[in-house]
Every structure is written in C-alpha cells, then in structure tokens.
mmCIF file of C-alpha atoms in Angstrom:
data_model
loop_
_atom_site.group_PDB
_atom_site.id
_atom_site.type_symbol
_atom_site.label_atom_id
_atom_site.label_comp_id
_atom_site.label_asym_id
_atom_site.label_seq_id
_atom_site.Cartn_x
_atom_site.Cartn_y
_atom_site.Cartn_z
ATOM 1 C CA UNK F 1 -10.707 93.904 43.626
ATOM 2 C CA UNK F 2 -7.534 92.069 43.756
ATOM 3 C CA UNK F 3 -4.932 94.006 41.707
ATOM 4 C CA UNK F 4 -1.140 93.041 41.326
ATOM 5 C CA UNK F 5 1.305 95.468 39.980
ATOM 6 C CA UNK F 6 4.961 94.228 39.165
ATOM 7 C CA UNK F 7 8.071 94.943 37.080
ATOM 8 C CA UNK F 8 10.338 97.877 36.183
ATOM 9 C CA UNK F 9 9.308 101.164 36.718
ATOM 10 C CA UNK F 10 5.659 100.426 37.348
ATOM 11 C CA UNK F 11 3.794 103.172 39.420
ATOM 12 C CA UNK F 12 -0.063 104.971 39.692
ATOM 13 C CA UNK F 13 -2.138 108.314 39.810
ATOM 14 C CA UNK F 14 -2.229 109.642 43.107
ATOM 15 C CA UNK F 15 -5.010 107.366 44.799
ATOM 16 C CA UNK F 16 -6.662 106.349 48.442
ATOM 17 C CA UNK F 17 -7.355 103.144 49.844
ATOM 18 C CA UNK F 18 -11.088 103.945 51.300
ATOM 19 C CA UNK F 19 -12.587 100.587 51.863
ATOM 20 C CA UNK F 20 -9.723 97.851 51.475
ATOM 21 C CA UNK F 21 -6.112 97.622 52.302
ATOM 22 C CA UNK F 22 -2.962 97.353 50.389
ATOM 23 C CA UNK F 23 -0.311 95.175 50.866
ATOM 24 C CA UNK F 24 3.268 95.922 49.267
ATOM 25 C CA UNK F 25 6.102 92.768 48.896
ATOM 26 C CA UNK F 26 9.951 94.546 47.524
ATOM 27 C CA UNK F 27 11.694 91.642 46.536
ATOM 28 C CA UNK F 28 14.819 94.041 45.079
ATOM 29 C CA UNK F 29 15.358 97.397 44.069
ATOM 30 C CA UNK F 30 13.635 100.408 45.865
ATOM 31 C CA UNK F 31 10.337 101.544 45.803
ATOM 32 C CA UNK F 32 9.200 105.226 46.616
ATOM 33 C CA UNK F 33 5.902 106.113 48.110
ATOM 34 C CA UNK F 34 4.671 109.683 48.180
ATOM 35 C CA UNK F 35 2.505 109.857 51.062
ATOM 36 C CA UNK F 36 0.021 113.060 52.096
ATOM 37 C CA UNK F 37 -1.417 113.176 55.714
ATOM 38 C CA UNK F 38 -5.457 112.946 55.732
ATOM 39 C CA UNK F 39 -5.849 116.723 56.354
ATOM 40 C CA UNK F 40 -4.404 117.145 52.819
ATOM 41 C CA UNK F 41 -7.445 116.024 51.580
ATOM 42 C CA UNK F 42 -9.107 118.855 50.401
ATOM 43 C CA UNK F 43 -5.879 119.795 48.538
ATOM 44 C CA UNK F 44 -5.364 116.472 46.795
ATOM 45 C CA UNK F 45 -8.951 117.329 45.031
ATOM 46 C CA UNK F 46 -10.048 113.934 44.523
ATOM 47 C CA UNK F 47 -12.750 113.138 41.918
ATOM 48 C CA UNK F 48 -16.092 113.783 43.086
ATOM 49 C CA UNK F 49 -18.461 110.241 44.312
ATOM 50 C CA UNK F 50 -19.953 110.403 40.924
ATOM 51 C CA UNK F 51 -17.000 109.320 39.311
ATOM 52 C CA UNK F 52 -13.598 107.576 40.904
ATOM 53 C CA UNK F 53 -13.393 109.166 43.961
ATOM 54 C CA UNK F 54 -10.447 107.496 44.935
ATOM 55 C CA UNK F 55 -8.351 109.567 42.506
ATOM 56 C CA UNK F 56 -6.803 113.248 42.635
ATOM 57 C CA UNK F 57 -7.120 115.169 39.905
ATOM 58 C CA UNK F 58 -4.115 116.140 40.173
ATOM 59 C CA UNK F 59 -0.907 115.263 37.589
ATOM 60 C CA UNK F 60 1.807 114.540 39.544
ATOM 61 C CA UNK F 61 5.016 115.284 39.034
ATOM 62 C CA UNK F 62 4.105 117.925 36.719
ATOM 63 C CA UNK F 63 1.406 119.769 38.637
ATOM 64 C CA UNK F 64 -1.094 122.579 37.331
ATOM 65 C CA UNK F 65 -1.214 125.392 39.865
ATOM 66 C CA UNK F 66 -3.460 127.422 38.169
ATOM 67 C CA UNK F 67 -6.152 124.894 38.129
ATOM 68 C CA UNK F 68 -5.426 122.990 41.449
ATOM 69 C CA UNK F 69 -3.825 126.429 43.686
ATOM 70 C CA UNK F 70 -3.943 124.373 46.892
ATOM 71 C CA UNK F 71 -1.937 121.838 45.779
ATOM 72 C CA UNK F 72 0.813 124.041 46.806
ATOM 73 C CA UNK F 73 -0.097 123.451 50.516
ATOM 74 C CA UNK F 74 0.029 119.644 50.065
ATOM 75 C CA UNK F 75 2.816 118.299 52.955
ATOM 76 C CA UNK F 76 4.866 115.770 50.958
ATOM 77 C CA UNK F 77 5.540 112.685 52.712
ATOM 78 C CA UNK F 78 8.188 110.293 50.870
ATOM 79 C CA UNK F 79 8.872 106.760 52.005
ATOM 80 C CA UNK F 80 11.649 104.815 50.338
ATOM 81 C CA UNK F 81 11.305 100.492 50.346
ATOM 82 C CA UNK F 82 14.814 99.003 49.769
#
C-alpha cells in the first residue's frame, strides 16, 4: 500500500517493514527513528499472524513492564534526520 505521512509532529506504533520498503524524504526539521536490531524480535512482541503482525504490542514511550517484562532487554537504537 502506498502510504504518505507529513506535517508537524506526525509519528507511528512501533512497526516492521516485512514485505515492502520504506522510503523517508526530510525536507526541514529533524526526524527521530527508534530503531531495534532483528534479534529484538521476540521482545518487541509483535501481534500474532492472525491479526497485524507488523505491530508490537507494545506502548511506547510509556511502556508496561508487567505485561511485556522483556521489553526491558530491547537495545534502543536512535537515528536522528536533520
């Protein structure tokens, strides 16, 4: 699906790209990307394939420990665009 997100303070639920690519233009400002390394996947705990599997359960900033404990383990990766 083609899918164009612009504007002021625009951002998304933690997601992956399985299948297609993504393509990202800054034209000003700065954009930050927080990125997690593929062997984080089992802490990211992504939907299962029933439903949106591209999505973690899992609300960042604000995170729920208790219901997602490895989370915790998760190796933050953030990449600013200026």
């Amino acid at each position: 699906s083609d899918t164009v997100f612009f504007g002021l303070n625009t951002g998304s639920c933690c997601h992956i790209h399985a299948h297609e690519e993504a393509v990202v233009f800054q034209l000003m400002g700065t954009k930050t990307f927080t990125l997690y390394p593929p062997q984080d996947v089992r802490n990211l705990y992504f939907e299962p394939v029933t439903a949106d599997y591209r999505r973690s359960r899992v609300a960042f900033p604000d995170v729920d420990y208790r219901r997602f404990p490895l989370a915790r383990r998760l190796t933050r990766i953030d990449v600013v665009m200026e």
